[in-house]
PDB file of C-alpha atoms in Angstrom:
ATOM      1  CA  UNK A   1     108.815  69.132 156.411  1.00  0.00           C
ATOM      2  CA  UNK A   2     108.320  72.233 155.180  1.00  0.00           C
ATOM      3  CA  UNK A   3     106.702  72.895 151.466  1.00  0.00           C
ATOM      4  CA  UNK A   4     106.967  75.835 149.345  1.00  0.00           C
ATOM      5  CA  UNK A   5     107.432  77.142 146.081  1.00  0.00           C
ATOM      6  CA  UNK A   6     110.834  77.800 144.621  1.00  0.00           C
ATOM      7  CA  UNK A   7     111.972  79.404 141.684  1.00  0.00           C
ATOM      8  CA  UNK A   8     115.691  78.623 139.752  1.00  0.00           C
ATOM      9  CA  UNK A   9     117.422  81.470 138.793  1.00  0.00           C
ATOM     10  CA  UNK A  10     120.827  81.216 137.041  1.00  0.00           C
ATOM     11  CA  UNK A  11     122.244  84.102 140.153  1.00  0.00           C
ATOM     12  CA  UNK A  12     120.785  85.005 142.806  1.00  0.00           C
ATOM     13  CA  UNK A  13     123.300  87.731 144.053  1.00  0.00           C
ATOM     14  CA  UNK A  14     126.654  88.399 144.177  1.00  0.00           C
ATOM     15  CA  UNK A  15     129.315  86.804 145.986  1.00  0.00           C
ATOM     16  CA  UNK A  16     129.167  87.493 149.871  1.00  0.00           C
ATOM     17  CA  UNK A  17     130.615  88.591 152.158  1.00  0.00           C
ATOM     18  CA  UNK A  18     132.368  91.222 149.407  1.00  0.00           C
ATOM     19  CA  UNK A  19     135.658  90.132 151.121  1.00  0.00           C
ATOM     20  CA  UNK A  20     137.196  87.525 153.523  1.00  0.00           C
ATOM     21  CA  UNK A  21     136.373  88.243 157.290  1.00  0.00           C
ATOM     22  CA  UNK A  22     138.982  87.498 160.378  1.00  0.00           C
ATOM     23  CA  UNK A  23     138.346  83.510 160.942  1.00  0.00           C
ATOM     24  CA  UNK A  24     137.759  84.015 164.909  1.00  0.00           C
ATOM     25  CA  UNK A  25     134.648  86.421 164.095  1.00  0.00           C
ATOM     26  CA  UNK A  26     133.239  84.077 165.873  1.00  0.00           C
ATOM     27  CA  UNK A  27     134.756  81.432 167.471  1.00  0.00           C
ATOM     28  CA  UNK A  28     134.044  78.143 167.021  1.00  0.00           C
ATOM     29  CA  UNK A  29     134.732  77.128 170.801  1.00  0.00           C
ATOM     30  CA  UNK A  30     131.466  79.239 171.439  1.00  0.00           C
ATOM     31  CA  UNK A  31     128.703  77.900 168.239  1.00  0.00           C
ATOM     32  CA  UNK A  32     129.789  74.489 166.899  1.00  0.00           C
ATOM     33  CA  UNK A  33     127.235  73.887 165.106  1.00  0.00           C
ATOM     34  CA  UNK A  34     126.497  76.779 162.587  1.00  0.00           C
ATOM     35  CA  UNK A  35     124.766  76.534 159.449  1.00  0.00           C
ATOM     36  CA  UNK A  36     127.672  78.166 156.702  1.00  0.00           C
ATOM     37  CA  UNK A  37     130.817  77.246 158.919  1.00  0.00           C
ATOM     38  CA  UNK A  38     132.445  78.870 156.015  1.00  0.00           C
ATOM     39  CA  UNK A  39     130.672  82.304 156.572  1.00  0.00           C
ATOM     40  CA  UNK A  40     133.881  84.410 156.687  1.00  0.00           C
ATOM     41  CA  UNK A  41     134.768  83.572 153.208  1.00  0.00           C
ATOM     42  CA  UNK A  42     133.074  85.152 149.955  1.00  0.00           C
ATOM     43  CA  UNK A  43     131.094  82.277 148.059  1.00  0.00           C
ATOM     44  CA  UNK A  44     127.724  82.223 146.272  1.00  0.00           C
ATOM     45  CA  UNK A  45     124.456  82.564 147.095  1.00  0.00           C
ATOM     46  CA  UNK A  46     122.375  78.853 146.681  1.00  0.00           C
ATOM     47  CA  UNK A  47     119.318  79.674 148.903  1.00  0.00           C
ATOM     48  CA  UNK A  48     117.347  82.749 149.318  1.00  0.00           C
ATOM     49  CA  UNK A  49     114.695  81.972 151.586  1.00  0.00           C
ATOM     50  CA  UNK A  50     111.483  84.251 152.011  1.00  0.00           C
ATOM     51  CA  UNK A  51     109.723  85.296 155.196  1.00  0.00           C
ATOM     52  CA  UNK A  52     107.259  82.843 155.223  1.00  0.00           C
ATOM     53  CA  UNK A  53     110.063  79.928 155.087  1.00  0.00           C
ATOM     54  CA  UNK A  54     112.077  81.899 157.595  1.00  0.00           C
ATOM     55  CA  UNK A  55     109.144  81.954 160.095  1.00  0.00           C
ATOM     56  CA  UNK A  56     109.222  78.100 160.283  1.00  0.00           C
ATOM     57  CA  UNK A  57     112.861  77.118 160.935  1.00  0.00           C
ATOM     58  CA  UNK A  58     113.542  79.470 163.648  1.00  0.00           C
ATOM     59  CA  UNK A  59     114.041  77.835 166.748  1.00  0.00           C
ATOM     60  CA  UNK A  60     114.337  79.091 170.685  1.00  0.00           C
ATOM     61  CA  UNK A  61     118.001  80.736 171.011  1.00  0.00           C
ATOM     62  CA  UNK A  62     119.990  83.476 170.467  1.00  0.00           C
ATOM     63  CA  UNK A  63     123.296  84.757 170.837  1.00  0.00           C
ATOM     64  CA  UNK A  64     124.820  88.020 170.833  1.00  0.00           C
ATOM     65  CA  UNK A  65     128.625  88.898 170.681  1.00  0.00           C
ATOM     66  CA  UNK A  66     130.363  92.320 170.996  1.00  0.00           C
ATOM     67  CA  UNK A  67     126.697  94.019 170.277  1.00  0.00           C
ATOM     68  CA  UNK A  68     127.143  93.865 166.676  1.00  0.00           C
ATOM     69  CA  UNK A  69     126.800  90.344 165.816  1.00  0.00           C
ATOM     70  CA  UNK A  70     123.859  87.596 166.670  1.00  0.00           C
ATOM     71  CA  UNK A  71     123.215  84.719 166.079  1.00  0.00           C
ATOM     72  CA  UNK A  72     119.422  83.056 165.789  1.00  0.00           C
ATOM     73  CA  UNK A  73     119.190  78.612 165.866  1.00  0.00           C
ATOM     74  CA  UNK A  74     117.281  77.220 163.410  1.00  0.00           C
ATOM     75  CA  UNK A  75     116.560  73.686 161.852  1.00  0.00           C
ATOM     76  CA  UNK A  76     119.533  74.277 159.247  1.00  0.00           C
ATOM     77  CA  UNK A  77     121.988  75.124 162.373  1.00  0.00           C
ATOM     78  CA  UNK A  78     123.118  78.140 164.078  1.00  0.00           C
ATOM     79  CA  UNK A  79     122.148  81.722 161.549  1.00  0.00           C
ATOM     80  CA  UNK A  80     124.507  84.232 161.952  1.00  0.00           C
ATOM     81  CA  UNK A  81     124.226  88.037 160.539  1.00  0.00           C
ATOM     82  CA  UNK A  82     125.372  91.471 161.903  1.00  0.00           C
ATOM     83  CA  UNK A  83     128.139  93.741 161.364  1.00  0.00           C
ATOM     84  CA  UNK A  84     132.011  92.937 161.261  1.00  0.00           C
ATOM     85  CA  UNK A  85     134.336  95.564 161.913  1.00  0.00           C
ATOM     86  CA  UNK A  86     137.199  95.121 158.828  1.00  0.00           C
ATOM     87  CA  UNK A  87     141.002  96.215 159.239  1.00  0.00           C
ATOM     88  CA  UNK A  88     141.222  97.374 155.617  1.00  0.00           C
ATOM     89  CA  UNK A  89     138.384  99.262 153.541  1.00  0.00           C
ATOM     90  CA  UNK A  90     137.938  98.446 149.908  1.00  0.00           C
ATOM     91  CA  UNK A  91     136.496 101.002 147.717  1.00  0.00           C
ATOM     92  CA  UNK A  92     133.531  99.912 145.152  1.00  0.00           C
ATOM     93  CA  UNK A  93     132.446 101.927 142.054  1.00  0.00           C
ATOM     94  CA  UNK A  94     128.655 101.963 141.885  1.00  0.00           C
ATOM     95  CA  UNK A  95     126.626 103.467 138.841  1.00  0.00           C
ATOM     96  CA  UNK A  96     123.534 103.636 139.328  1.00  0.00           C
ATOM     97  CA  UNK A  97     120.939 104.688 136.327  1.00  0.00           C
ATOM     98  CA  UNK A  98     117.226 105.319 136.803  1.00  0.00           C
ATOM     99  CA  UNK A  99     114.582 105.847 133.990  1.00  0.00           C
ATOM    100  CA  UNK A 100     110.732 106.593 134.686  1.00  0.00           C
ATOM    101  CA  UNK A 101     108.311 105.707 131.886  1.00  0.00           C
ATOM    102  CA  UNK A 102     104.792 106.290 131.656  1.00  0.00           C
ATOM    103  CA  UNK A 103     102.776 103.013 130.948  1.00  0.00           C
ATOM    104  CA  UNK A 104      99.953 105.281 128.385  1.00  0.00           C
ATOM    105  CA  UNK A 105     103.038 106.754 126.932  1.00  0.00           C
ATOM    106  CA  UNK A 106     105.351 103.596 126.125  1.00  0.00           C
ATOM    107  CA  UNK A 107     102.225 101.503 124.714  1.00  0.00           C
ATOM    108  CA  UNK A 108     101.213 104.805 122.721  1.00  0.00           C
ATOM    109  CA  UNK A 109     104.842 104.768 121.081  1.00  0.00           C
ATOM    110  CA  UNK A 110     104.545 100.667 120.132  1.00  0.00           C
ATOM    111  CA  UNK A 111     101.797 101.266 119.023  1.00  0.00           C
ATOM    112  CA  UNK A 112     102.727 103.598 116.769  1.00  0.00           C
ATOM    113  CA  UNK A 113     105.873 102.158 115.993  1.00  0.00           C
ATOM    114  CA  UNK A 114     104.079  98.845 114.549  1.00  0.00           C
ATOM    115  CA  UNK A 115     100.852 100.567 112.876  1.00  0.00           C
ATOM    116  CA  UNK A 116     100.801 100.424 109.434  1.00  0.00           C
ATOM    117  CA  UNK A 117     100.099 103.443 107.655  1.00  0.00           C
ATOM    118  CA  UNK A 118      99.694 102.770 104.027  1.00  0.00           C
ATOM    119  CA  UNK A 119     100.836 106.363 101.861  1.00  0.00           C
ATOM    120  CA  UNK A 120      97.604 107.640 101.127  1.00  0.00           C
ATOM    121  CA  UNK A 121      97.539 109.938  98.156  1.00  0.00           C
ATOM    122  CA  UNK A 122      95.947 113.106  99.224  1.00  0.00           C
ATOM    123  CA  UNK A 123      92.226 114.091  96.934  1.00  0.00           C
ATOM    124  CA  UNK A 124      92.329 115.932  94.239  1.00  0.00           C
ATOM    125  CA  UNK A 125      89.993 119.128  93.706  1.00  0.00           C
ATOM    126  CA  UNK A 126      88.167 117.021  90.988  1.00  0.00           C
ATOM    127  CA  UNK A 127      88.096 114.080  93.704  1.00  0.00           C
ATOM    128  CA  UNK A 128      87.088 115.783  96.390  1.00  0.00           C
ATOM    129  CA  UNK A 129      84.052 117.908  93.889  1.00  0.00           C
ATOM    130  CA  UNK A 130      83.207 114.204  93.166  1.00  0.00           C
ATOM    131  CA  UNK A 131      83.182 113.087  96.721  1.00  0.00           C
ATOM    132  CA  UNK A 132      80.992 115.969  97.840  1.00  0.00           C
ATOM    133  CA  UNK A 133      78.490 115.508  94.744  1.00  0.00           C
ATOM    134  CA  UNK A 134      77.644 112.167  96.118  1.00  0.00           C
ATOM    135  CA  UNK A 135      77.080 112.819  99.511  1.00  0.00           C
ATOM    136  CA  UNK A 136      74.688 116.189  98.125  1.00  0.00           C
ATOM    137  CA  UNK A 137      72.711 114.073  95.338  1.00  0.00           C
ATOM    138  CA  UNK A 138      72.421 110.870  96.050  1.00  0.00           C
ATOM    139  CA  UNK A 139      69.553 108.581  97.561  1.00  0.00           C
ATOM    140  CA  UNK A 140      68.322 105.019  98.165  1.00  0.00           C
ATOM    141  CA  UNK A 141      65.164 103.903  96.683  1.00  0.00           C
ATOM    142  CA  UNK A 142      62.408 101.647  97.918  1.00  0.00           C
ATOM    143  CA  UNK A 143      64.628  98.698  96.074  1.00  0.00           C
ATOM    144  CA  UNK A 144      67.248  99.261  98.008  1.00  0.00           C
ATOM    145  CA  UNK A 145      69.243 100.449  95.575  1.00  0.00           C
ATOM    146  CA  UNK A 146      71.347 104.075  95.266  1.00  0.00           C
ATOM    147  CA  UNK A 147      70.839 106.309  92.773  1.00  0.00           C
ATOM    148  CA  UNK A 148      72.822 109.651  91.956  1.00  0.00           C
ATOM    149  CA  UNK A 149      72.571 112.669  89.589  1.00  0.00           C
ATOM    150  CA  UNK A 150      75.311 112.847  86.788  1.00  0.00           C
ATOM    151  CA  UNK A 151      78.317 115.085  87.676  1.00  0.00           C
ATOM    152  CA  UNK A 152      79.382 118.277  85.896  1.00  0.00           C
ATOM    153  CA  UNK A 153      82.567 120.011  86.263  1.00  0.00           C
ATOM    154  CA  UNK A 154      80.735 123.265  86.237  1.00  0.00           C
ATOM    155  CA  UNK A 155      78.238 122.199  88.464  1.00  0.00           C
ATOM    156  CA  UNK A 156      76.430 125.237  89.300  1.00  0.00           C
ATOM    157  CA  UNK A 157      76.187 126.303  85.214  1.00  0.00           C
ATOM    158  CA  UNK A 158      76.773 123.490  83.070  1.00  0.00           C
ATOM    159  CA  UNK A 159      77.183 123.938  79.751  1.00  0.00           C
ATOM    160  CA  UNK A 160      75.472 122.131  78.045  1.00  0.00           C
ATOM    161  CA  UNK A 161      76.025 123.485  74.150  1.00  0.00           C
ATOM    162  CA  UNK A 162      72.715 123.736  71.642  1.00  0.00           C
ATOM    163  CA  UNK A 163      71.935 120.164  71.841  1.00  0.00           C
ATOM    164  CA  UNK A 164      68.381 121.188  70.718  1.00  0.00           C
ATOM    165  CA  UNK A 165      69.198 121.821  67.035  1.00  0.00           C
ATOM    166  CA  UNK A 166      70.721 118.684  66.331  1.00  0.00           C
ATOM    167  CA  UNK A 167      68.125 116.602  67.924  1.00  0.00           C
ATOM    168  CA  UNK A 168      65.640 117.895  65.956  1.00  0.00           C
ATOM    169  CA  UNK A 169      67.862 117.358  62.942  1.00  0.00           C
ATOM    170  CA  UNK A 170      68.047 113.916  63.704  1.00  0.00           C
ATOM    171  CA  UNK A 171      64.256 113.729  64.256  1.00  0.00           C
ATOM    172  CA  UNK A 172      63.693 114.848  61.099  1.00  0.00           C
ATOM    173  CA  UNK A 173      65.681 112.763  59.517  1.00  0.00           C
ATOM    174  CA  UNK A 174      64.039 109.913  61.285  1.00  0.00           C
ATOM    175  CA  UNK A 175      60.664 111.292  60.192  1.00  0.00           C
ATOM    176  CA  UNK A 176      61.549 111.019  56.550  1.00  0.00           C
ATOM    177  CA  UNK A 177      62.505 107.282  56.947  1.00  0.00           C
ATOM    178  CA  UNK A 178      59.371 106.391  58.596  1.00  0.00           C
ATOM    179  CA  UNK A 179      58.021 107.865  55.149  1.00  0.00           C
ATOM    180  CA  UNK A 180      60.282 105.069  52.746  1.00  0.00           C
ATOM    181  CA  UNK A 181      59.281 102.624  55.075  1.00  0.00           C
ATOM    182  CA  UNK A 182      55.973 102.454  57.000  1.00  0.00           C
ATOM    183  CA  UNK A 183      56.473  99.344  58.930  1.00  0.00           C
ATOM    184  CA  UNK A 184      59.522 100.299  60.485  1.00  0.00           C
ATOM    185  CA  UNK A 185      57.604 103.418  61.775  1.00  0.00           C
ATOM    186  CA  UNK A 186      54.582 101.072  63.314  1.00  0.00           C
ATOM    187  CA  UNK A 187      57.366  98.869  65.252  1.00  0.00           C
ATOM    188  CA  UNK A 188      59.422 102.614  66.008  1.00  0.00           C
ATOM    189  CA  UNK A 189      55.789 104.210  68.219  1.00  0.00           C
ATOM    190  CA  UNK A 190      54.786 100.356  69.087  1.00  0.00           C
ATOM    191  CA  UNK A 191      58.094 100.924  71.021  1.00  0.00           C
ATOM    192  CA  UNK A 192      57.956 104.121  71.952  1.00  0.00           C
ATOM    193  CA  UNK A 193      54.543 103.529  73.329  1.00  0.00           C
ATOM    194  CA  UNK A 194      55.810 100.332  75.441  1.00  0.00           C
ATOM    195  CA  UNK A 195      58.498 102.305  77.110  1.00  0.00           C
ATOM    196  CA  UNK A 196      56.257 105.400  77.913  1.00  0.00           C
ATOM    197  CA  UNK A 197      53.908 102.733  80.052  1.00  0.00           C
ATOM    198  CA  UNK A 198      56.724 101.393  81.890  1.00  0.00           C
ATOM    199  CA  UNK A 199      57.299 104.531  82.994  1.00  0.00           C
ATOM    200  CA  UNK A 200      61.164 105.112  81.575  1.00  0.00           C
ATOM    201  CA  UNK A 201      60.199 108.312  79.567  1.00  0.00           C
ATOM    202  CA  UNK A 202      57.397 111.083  80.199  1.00  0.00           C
ATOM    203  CA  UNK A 203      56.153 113.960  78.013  1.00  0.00           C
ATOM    204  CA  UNK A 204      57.843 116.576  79.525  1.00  0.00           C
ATOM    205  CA  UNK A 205      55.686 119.354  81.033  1.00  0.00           C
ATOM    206  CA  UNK A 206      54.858 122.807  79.349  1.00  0.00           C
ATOM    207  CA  UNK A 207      56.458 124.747  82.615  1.00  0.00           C
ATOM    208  CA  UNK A 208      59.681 123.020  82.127  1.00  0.00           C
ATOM    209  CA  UNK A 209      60.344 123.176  78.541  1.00  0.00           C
ATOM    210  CA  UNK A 210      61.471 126.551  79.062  1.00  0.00           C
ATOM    211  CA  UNK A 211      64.260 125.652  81.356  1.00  0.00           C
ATOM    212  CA  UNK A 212      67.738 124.817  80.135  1.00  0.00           C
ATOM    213  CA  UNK A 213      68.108 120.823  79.411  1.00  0.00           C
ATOM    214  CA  UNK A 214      70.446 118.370  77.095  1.00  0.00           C
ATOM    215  CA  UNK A 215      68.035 117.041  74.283  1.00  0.00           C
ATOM    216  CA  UNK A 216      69.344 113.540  73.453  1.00  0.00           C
ATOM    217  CA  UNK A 217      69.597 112.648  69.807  1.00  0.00           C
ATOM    218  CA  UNK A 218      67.354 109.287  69.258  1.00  0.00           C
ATOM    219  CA  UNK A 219      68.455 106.978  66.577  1.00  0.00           C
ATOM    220  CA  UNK A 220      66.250 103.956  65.704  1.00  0.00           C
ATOM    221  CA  UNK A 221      67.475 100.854  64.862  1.00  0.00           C
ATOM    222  CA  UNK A 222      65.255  97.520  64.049  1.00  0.00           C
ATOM    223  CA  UNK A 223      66.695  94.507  63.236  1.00  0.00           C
ATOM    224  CA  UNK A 224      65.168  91.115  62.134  1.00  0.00           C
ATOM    225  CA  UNK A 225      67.484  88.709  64.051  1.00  0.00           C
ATOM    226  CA  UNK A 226      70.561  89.609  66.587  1.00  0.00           C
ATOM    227  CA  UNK A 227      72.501  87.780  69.064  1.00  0.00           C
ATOM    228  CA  UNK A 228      71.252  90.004  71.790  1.00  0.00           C
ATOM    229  CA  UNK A 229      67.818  90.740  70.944  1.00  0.00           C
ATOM    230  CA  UNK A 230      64.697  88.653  71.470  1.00  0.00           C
ATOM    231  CA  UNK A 231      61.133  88.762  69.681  1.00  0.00           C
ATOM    232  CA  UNK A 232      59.502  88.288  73.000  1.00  0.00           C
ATOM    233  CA  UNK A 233      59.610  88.446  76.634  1.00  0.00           C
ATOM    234  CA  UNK A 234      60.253  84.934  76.391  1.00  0.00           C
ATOM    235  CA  UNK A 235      62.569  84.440  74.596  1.00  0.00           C
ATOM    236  CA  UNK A 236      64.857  87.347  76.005  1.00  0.00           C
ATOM    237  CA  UNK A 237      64.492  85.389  79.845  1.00  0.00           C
ATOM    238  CA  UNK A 238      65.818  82.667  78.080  1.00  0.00           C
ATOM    239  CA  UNK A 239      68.616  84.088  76.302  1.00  0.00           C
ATOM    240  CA  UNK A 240      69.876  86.178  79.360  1.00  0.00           C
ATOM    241  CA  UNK A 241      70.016  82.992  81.301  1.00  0.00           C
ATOM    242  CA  UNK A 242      72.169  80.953  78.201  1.00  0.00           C
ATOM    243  CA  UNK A 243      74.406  83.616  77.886  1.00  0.00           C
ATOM    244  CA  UNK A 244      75.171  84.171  81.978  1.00  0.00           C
ATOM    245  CA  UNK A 245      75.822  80.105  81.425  1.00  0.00           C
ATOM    246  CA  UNK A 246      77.971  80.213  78.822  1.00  0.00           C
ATOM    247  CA  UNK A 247      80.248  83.140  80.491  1.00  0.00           C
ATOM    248  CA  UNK A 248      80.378  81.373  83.605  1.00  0.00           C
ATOM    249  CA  UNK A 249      82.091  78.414  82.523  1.00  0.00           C
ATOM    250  CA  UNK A 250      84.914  80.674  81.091  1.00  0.00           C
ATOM    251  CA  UNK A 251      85.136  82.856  84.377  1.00  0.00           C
ATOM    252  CA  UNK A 252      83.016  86.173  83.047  1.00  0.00           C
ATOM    253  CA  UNK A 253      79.953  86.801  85.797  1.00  0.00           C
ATOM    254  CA  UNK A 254      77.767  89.295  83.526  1.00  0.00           C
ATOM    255  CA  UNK A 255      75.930  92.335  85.397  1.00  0.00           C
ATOM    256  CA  UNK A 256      74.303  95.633  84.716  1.00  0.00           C
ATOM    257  CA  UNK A 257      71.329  93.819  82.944  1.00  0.00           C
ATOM    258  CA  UNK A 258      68.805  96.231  81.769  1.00  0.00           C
ATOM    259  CA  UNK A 259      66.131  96.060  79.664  1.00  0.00           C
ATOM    260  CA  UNK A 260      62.462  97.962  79.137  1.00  0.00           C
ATOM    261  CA  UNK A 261      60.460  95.035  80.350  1.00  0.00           C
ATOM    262  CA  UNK A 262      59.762  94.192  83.393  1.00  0.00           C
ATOM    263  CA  UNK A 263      59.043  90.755  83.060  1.00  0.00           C
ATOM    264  CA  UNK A 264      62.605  90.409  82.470  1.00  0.00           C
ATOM    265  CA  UNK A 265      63.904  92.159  85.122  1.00  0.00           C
ATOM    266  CA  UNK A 266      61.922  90.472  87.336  1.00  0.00           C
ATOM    267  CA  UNK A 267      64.309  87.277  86.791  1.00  0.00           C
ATOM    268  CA  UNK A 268      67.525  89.124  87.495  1.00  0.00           C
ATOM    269  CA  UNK A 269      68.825  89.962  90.950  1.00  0.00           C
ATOM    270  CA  UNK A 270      68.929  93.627  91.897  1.00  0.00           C
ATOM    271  CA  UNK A 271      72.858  93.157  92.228  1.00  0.00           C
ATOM    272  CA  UNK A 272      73.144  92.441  88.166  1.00  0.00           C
ATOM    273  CA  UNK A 273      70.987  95.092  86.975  1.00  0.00           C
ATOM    274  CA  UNK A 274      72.283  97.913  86.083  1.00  0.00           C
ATOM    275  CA  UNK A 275      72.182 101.714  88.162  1.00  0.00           C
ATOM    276  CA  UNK A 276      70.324 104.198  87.149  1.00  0.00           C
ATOM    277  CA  UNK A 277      71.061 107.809  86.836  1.00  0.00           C
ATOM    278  CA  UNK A 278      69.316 110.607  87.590  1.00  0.00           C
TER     279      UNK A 278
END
């Protein structure tokens, strides 16, 4: 018994011989027993056999006949194979076509072939200015947090009009009220005073009052009672906590908290408070 692996193909090769061979190629009177005693005629292929399998039914014996044709016994009968001399010569038409591909280069075109490339809209000038203002300005503090300076189109001389004329306007204007109504101004510099010591305002210093800045125009307002204002630090934890409720059961998650007190912005996670600007 012999054991090995086989594989089914649907054609192995094509019919052989090519053509019918003379029927005393070799005579019977000489091998009776041959393995294909049909070997003269074309038929199909239903065995290839490999070396290894060949090794094993090849048996002691061999027979030779006009120098061009032998025949080797084996377990499936007498194997012949060799060269017949034909009366008549049929012509074949062969085409033959040969193609060399480079592994790198065939995977480097599927590749490409299959990669998605999305149409990405080339930067603007204004995009790109913006792009490389972040990258020049901006910085991470000990919070973890990133903080950058405010753009200008003109960034190397903004202009920044005469801001200074109408904040003193407004100042004045503010002074006058504090006159008609004295406890307003307590509350206004009890503010004032509270955001100063938290450290979200400074006086600024003599040596820089000459350089060119934006004043901001600074417009009190004090109200008794308000939806989003609290009498104490208290209160306004509270609040901020109701009010992130009550937009979370309608689908609104509220973020860029801020406030001047600490004590409240202790409670709120880094990721809801809102950036600051330089």
């Amino acid at each position: 018994m012999i054991t090995a692996k086989a594989y089914v193909l649907r054609r192995i090769n094509s019919r052989l011989p090519s053509q019918e061979l003379p029927s005393d190629t070799w005579p019977s009177s000489e091998i009776s027993d041959l393995a294909d005693p049909h070997f003269h005629k074309p038929g199909s292929i239903d065995v290839l056999l490999g070396a290894v399998v060949y090794a094993h039914i090849i048996l002691d014996g061999i027979i030779k006949r006009n120098e061009s044709l032998v025949a080797l016994n084996s377990r499936l009968g007498w194997l012949g194979s060799g060269e017949v001399a034909q009366s008549s010569h049929q012509s074949h038409n062969v085409v033959v076509m040969h193609t060399q591909v480079e592994v790198d280069q065939l995977l480097r075109q599927f590749w490409e072939i299959n990669e998605y490339s999305p149409n990405v809209k080339p930067l603007s000038k204004p995009e790109m200015q913006c792009e490389e203002h972040f990258k020049k300005t901006h910085t991470r503090n000990t919070d973890g947090r990133y903080e950058v300076r405010l753009p200008f189109k003109d960034e190397d001389t903004p202009n920044l009009g005469n801001s200074r004329q109408l904040a003193l306007k407004r100042l004045h204007q503010m002074e006058n009220k504090f006159k008609r109504r004295p406890e307003f101004h307590k509350e206004y510099c009890k503010f004032m005073r509270q955001y100063e010591s938290l450290g979200h305002m400074e006086v600024v210093p003599k040596t820089e009052k000459e350089n060119r800045a934006y004043y901001l125009q600074h417009h009190a307002i004090l109200r008794a009672s308000s939806m989003t204002g609290s009498s104490t630090e208290e209160d306004t934890q509270r609040l901020q906590r109701r009010l992130t409720e009550l937009f979370k059961r309608g689908g609104f998650l509220l973020h860029k908290w801020s406030s001047n007190s600490e004590t409240v912005l202790s409670e709120i996670p880094d990721s809801k408070k809102a950036l600051k600007v330089q």
